[in-house]
Amino acid sequence: MQVLEAYKPFEVQEIELTDWKQRPVKNNFFELVLIKNGKGTQCINYNDYEYERGSIFLLPPLKCHSFTIEKSTHFVFLKFTDSFFKNVNKINIDRNEWFKEASYILSNYNQLPGDIIKNEVDRNYLENLVGMILQESRSYGEESVSLVTSLMTSILEILIRNIKKSSYFEATKKNSDDRITKMLTYINENIDKTELLKVENLANVFMMSPTYVSEYFKKQVSMSLREYIIKAKLKLVEIRLLNSDFTLTQIADDLGFTDVSHLSKTFKRYAGTSIREFKNNGEYMLLKRGACVV
């Protein structure tokens, strides 16, 4: 096994296994897995999916995962660590923008098993980017941080592109009206822009009457538009509470809550716990929602 830390914003691990070894439950933010060689089955939250050379998986934090190895497998794990968002003084990037993109992936990825990449062009791009990251980490160590950051940003953009090609709800995949998928994509891309989420704007963007937007949305998603937007925002609140050092004031401002009191009351109503309790026990609470230990 070889672990190339890439100096804490990211961790790169190469390992060849004939039997799967138990790993810590919590991934740091999330983890990309590339299968360089081998054959077997991936399991995430009790769902199985076969893998082979070139398969690419995304492992969100606090979701159990394992691999049943049929043929000796060469794994590459790229960990996007939470320290990236907490200690970036030495890295010349826009932390808020980077965090927003990474959070988009976490909050919209459906967390089912299976290859996350939808076309071979993007698969080739990712394989090349991973190869460059491995070479940089081996050859230049700490000097490689800036370049590795750029390469990881490119990986994020490819992941987002492929996630957008999937429906946010399984139910919408069977629906012949693709407007709801486009509407969900639009809402999630603009979840921090309150003005764009108003019924009047959605009606204008999707060429509906304002009176029909809410009715249409609830019929397609089985949830009111207001409830969906609030829950989508609260997913991002949870991600920020566990993986960043953003203040409550910053979180409230960024996501369109009136103030910290409004954020706290909304969080309590929907999450069933206070923000303070969640910050202290968030990982345990998320595990209780359905994740398992493997």
CSV table of C-alpha atoms in Angstrom, one decimal:
chain,number,residue,atom,x,y,z
A,1,MET,CA,0.0,0.0,0.0
A,2,GLN,CA,1.2,3.5,-0.7
A,3,VAL,CA,-0.4,6.6,0.8
A,4,LEU,CA,0.5,9.9,-0.9
A,5,GLU,CA,-0.9,12.6,1.4
A,6,ALA,CA,-0.7,15.4,-1.2
A,7,TYR,CA,-0.2,17.5,2.0
A,8,LYS,CA,-3.6,17.4,3.6
A,9,PRO,CA,-6.0,19.2,1.3
A,10,PHE,CA,-6.2,15.8,-0.4
A,11,GLU,CA,-5.0,12.3,0.3
A,12,VAL,CA,-4.1,9.9,-2.5
A,13,GLN,CA,-3.9,6.2,-1.8
A,14,GLU,CA,-2.8,3.4,-4.1
A,15,ILE,CA,-3.3,-0.2,-2.9
A,16,GLU,CA,-3.6,-3.7,-4.5
A,17,LEU,CA,-5.7,-6.2,-2.6
A,18,THR,CA,-6.9,-9.7,-3.0
A,19,ASP,CA,-9.2,-9.4,0.0
A,20,TRP,CA,-11.0,-6.3,1.2
A,21,LYS,CA,-9.7,-4.7,4.4
A,22,GLN,CA,-11.9,-2.9,6.8
A,23,ARG,CA,-11.6,0.8,6.6
A,24,PRO,CA,-12.7,3.7,8.9
A,25,VAL,CA,-16.4,4.5,8.5
A,26,LYS,CA,-15.9,8.2,8.0
A,27,ASN,CA,-14.5,9.3,4.7
A,28,ASN,CA,-13.0,12.8,4.8
A,29,PHE,CA,-15.7,14.8,3.0
A,30,PHE,CA,-15.9,12.3,0.1
A,31,GLU,CA,-13.7,9.9,-1.8
A,32,LEU,CA,-13.3,9.0,-5.5
A,33,VAL,CA,-12.3,5.4,-6.3
A,34,LEU,CA,-10.7,4.4,-9.6
A,35,ILE,CA,-10.3,0.7,-10.4
A,36,LYS,CA,-7.0,0.4,-12.4
A,37,ASN,CA,-7.2,-3.4,-12.7
A,38,GLY,CA,-9.3,-6.2,-11.2
A,39,LYS,CA,-12.8,-7.5,-10.9
A,40,GLY,CA,-15.4,-7.8,-8.2
A,41,THR,CA,-18.4,-6.2,-6.6
A,42,GLN,CA,-18.9,-2.9,-4.9
A,43,CYS,CA,-21.4,-2.6,-2.0
A,44,ILE,CA,-22.7,0.7,-0.6
A,45,ASN,CA,-25.5,0.7,1.9
A,46,TYR,CA,-26.3,-3.0,1.1
A,47,ASN,CA,-26.6,-2.3,-2.7
A,48,ASP,CA,-24.2,-4.2,-5.0
A,49,TYR,CA,-22.7,-3.3,-8.3
A,50,GLU,CA,-20.1,-5.1,-10.3
A,51,TYR,CA,-16.8,-3.4,-11.0
A,52,GLU,CA,-14.0,-3.9,-13.6
A,53,ARG,CA,-11.0,-2.1,-14.9
A,54,GLY,CA,-11.8,1.6,-15.4
A,55,SER,CA,-14.8,1.7,-13.0
A,56,ILE,CA,-15.1,4.9,-11.1
A,57,PHE,CA,-17.1,5.2,-7.9
A,58,LEU,CA,-17.9,8.0,-5.4
A,59,LEU,CA,-18.0,7.3,-1.7
A,60,PRO,CA,-19.9,9.9,0.3
A,61,PRO,CA,-19.0,10.3,4.0
A,62,LEU,CA,-20.8,8.2,6.6
A,63,LYS,CA,-22.0,5.6,4.1
A,64,CYS,CA,-20.8,2.1,4.6
A,65,HIS,CA,-18.9,0.6,1.7
A,66,SER,CA,-17.0,-2.5,0.9
A,67,PHE,CA,-15.7,-4.4,-2.2
A,68,THR,CA,-16.0,-8.2,-2.7
A,69,ILE,CA,-12.8,-8.9,-4.7
A,70,GLU,CA,-13.0,-11.7,-7.3
A,71,LYS,CA,-9.7,-10.9,-9.0
A,72,SER,CA,-6.8,-9.1,-7.4
A,73,THR,CA,-7.7,-5.4,-7.6
A,74,HIS,CA,-5.6,-2.2,-7.9
A,75,PHE,CA,-7.4,0.6,-6.3
A,76,VAL,CA,-6.7,4.3,-6.3
A,77,PHE,CA,-8.5,6.4,-3.6
A,78,LEU,CA,-8.6,10.2,-3.9
A,79,LYS,CA,-9.9,11.7,-0.6
A,80,PHE,CA,-11.2,15.2,-0.6
A,81,THR,CA,-10.4,16.0,3.1
A,82,ASP,CA,-12.3,18.5,5.3
A,83,SER,CA,-9.0,20.1,6.3
A,84,PHE,CA,-9.0,21.6,2.8
A,85,PHE,CA,-11.9,23.8,3.7
A,86,LYS,CA,-10.5,24.6,7.2
A,87,ASN,CA,-6.9,25.3,6.4
A,88,VAL,CA,-6.4,27.0,3.1
A,89,ASN,CA,-4.1,29.9,4.0
A,90,LYS,CA,-1.3,28.4,2.0
A,91,ILE,CA,-3.4,27.7,-1.1
A,92,ASN,CA,-4.4,30.4,-3.5
A,93,ILE,CA,-8.0,29.5,-4.3
A,94,ASP,CA,-11.5,30.8,-3.7
A,95,ARG,CA,-12.5,28.5,-0.8
A,96,ASN,CA,-16.2,29.5,-1.0
A,97,GLU,CA,-16.4,28.6,-4.6
A,98,TRP,CA,-14.5,25.3,-4.2
A,99,PHE,CA,-16.6,24.3,-1.2
A,100,LYS,CA,-19.8,25.2,-3.1
A,101,GLU,CA,-18.9,22.8,-6.0
A,102,ALA,CA,-17.9,20.0,-3.6
A,103,SER,CA,-21.0,20.5,-1.6
A,104,TYR,CA,-23.1,20.4,-4.8
A,105,ILE,CA,-21.7,16.9,-5.5
A,106,LEU,CA,-22.5,15.6,-2.0
A,107,SER,CA,-26.0,17.1,-1.7
A,108,ASN,CA,-27.1,15.9,-5.1
A,109,TYR,CA,-25.4,12.6,-5.6
A,110,ASN,CA,-28.0,9.9,-5.1
A,111,GLN,CA,-25.6,7.7,-3.1
A,112,LEU,CA,-26.6,4.5,-4.9
A,113,PRO,CA,-23.9,2.1,-6.0
A,114,GLY,CA,-22.6,2.1,-9.5
A,115,ASP,CA,-20.2,3.8,-11.9
A,116,ILE,CA,-20.7,7.5,-11.6
A,117,ILE,CA,-19.2,8.3,-15.0
A,118,LYS,CA,-21.7,8.3,-17.9
A,119,ASN,CA,-19.5,8.5,-20.9
A,120,GLU,CA,-16.1,7.2,-22.0
A,121,VAL,CA,-14.7,10.6,-22.9
A,122,ASP,CA,-15.1,11.8,-19.3
A,123,ARG,CA,-13.7,8.4,-18.0
A,124,ASN,CA,-10.6,8.9,-20.0
A,125,TYR,CA,-10.3,12.5,-18.7
A,126,LEU,CA,-10.5,11.3,-15.2
A,127,GLU,CA,-8.0,8.5,-15.6
A,128,ASN,CA,-5.5,10.9,-17.1
A,129,LEU,CA,-6.1,13.4,-14.3
A,130,VAL,CA,-5.7,10.7,-11.6
A,131,GLY,CA,-2.5,9.6,-13.3
A,132,MET,CA,-1.1,13.2,-13.2
A,133,ILE,CA,-2.0,13.6,-9.5
A,134,LEU,CA,-0.2,10.3,-8.7
A,135,GLN,CA,2.9,11.4,-10.6
A,136,GLU,CA,2.9,14.8,-9.0
A,137,SER,CA,2.5,13.5,-5.5
A,138,ARG,CA,5.3,10.9,-6.0
A,139,SER,CA,7.7,13.3,-7.6
A,140,TYR,CA,7.2,16.7,-6.0
A,141,GLY,CA,5.6,16.2,-2.6
A,142,GLU,CA,4.6,19.4,-0.9
A,143,GLU,CA,5.6,21.4,-4.0
A,144,SER,CA,2.8,19.8,-5.9
A,145,VAL,CA,-0.1,21.2,-3.8
A,146,SER,CA,-1.1,24.0,-6.2
A,147,LEU,CA,-1.1,21.8,-9.3
A,148,VAL,CA,-2.9,19.0,-7.5
A,149,THR,CA,-5.5,21.5,-6.3
A,150,SER,CA,-6.1,22.5,-10.0
A,151,LEU,CA,-6.3,18.9,-11.1
A,152,MET,CA,-8.7,18.1,-8.3
A,153,THR,CA,-10.8,21.1,-9.3
A,154,SER,CA,-11.0,19.6,-12.8
A,155,ILE,CA,-12.1,16.3,-11.3
A,156,LEU,CA,-14.9,18.1,-9.4
A,157,GLU,CA,-16.2,19.7,-12.6
A,158,ILE,CA,-16.3,16.4,-14.4
A,159,LEU,CA,-18.2,14.8,-11.5
A,160,ILE,CA,-20.7,17.6,-11.4
A,161,ARG,CA,-21.2,17.3,-15.2
A,162,ASN,CA,-22.0,13.6,-14.8
A,163,ILE,CA,-24.2,14.0,-11.7
A,164,LYS,CA,-26.3,16.5,-13.6
A,165,LYS,CA,-27.0,13.8,-16.2
A,166,SER,CA,-28.8,11.8,-13.5
A,167,SER,CA,-32.2,12.5,-12.0
A,168,TYR,CA,-32.3,13.7,-8.4
A,169,PHE,CA,-35.2,11.4,-7.7
A,170,GLU,CA,-35.6,7.9,-9.0
A,171,ALA,CA,-39.2,8.6,-9.7
A,172,THR,CA,-38.4,11.3,-12.3
A,173,LYS,CA,-36.4,8.8,-14.3
A,174,LYS,CA,-39.6,7.1,-15.3
A,175,ASN,CA,-41.3,10.3,-16.1
A,176,SER,CA,-41.6,11.3,-19.7
A,177,ASP,CA,-41.7,15.0,-18.8
A,178,ASP,CA,-38.1,16.0,-18.4
A,179,ARG,CA,-39.1,19.5,-17.2
A,180,ILE,CA,-39.0,18.3,-13.6
A,181,THR,CA,-35.4,17.1,-13.9
A,182,LYS,CA,-34.4,20.4,-15.5
A,183,MET,CA,-36.3,22.3,-12.7
A,184,LEU,CA,-34.6,20.2,-10.0
A,185,THR,CA,-31.2,20.9,-11.6
A,186,TYR,CA,-32.0,24.6,-11.8
A,187,ILE,CA,-33.0,24.7,-8.1
A,188,ASN,CA,-30.0,22.9,-6.9
A,189,GLU,CA,-27.6,25.0,-9.0
A,190,ASN,CA,-29.2,28.2,-7.5
A,191,ILE,CA,-30.0,27.0,-4.0
A,192,ASP,CA,-28.1,30.0,-2.5
A,193,LYS,CA,-29.9,32.5,-4.7
A,194,THR,CA,-33.3,33.2,-3.0
A,195,GLU,CA,-34.6,35.5,-5.8
A,196,LEU,CA,-34.1,32.8,-8.5
A,197,LEU,CA,-36.1,30.3,-6.4
A,198,LYS,CA,-39.2,32.4,-6.2
A,199,VAL,CA,-42.3,30.9,-7.9
A,200,GLU,CA,-42.5,33.9,-10.3
A,201,ASN,CA,-39.0,33.4,-11.6
A,202,LEU,CA,-39.4,29.6,-11.9
A,203,ALA,CA,-42.6,30.2,-13.8
A,204,ASN,CA,-40.7,32.5,-16.2
A,205,VAL,CA,-37.8,30.2,-16.7
A,206,PHE,CA,-39.9,27.1,-17.3
A,207,MET,CA,-42.7,28.9,-19.2
A,208,MET,CA,-45.5,28.0,-16.8
A,209,SER,CA,-48.1,30.1,-15.1
A,210,PRO,CA,-47.1,31.1,-11.5
A,211,THR,CA,-50.3,29.4,-10.1
A,212,TYR,CA,-49.3,26.1,-11.8
A,213,VAL,CA,-45.6,25.9,-10.7
A,214,SER,CA,-46.2,24.7,-7.2
A,215,GLU,CA,-49.0,22.3,-8.2
A,216,TYR,CA,-46.8,20.8,-11.0
A,217,PHE,CA,-43.8,20.4,-8.7
A,218,LYS,CA,-45.7,18.7,-5.9
A,219,LYS,CA,-47.4,16.3,-8.4
A,220,GLN,CA,-44.0,15.3,-9.9
A,221,VAL,CA,-41.9,15.1,-6.7
A,222,SER,CA,-44.5,14.3,-4.0
A,223,MET,CA,-43.2,17.2,-2.0
A,224,SER,CA,-44.1,20.9,-2.0
A,225,LEU,CA,-41.7,23.3,-3.7
A,226,ARG,CA,-41.1,25.1,-0.4
A,227,GLU,CA,-40.3,21.9,1.5
A,228,TYR,CA,-37.9,20.7,-1.2
A,229,ILE,CA,-36.0,24.0,-1.2
A,230,ILE,CA,-35.7,24.1,2.6
A,231,LYS,CA,-34.5,20.5,2.8
A,232,ALA,CA,-32.0,21.1,0.0
A,233,LYS,CA,-30.6,24.1,1.9
A,234,LEU,CA,-30.5,22.1,5.2
A,235,LYS,CA,-28.4,19.4,3.4
A,236,LEU,CA,-25.8,22.1,2.7
A,237,VAL,CA,-26.1,23.4,6.3
A,238,GLU,CA,-25.2,19.9,7.6
A,239,ILE,CA,-22.3,19.6,5.2
A,240,ARG,CA,-20.9,23.0,6.3
A,241,LEU,CA,-21.4,22.2,10.0
A,242,LEU,CA,-19.4,19.0,9.7
A,243,ASN,CA,-16.8,19.8,7.1
A,244,SER,CA,-15.9,23.5,7.4
A,245,ASP,CA,-15.3,26.3,9.8
A,246,PHE,CA,-17.9,28.6,8.4
A,247,THR,CA,-19.7,30.6,11.1
A,248,LEU,CA,-23.5,30.3,11.6
A,249,THR,CA,-23.8,33.9,10.4
A,250,GLN,CA,-22.0,33.0,7.2
A,251,ILE,CA,-24.1,29.9,6.6
A,252,ALA,CA,-27.3,31.8,7.2
A,253,ASP,CA,-26.3,34.6,4.9
A,254,ASP,CA,-25.0,32.3,2.1
A,255,LEU,CA,-28.1,30.2,2.0
A,256,GLY,CA,-30.7,32.9,2.3
A,257,PHE,CA,-31.9,32.6,5.8
A,258,THR,CA,-33.0,35.8,7.5
A,259,ASP,CA,-30.5,35.4,10.3
A,260,VAL,CA,-29.0,32.8,12.6
A,261,SER,CA,-32.2,32.6,14.7
A,262,HIS,CA,-34.2,31.8,11.5
A,263,LEU,CA,-31.6,29.2,10.5
A,264,SER,CA,-31.6,27.6,14.0
A,265,LYS,CA,-35.4,27.4,14.2
A,266,THR,CA,-35.7,25.9,10.7
A,267,PHE,CA,-33.0,23.4,11.4
A,268,LYS,CA,-34.6,22.3,14.6
A,269,ARG,CA,-38.0,21.9,12.9
A,270,TYR,CA,-36.8,19.7,10.1
A,271,ALA,CA,-33.8,17.9,11.6
A,272,GLY,CA,-35.4,17.3,15.0
A,273,THR,CA,-32.3,18.5,16.9
A,274,SER,CA,-30.6,21.8,17.6
A,275,ILE,CA,-27.6,23.0,15.6
A,276,ARG,CA,-25.4,22.7,18.7
A,277,GLU,CA,-26.4,19.1,19.2
A,278,PHE,CA,-25.8,18.3,15.6
A,279,LYS,CA,-22.3,19.8,15.6
A,280,ASN,CA,-21.5,17.7,18.6
A,281,ASN,CA,-23.0,14.5,17.4
A,282,GLY,CA,-23.6,15.0,13.7
A,283,GLU,CA,-21.7,12.0,12.5
A,284,TYR,CA,-23.6,9.7,14.9
A,285,MET,CA,-26.9,11.2,13.9
A,286,LEU,CA,-26.2,10.7,10.2
A,287,LEU,CA,-25.2,7.1,10.8
A,288,LYS,CA,-28.5,6.5,12.6
A,289,ARG,CA,-30.3,7.7,9.5
A,290,GLY,CA,-29.4,4.5,7.7
A,291,ALA,CA,-25.6,4.2,7.2
A,292,CYS,CA,-24.0,1.0,8.3
A,293,VAL,CA,-20.5,-0.1,9.4
A,294,VAL,CA,-18.5,-2.4,7.2
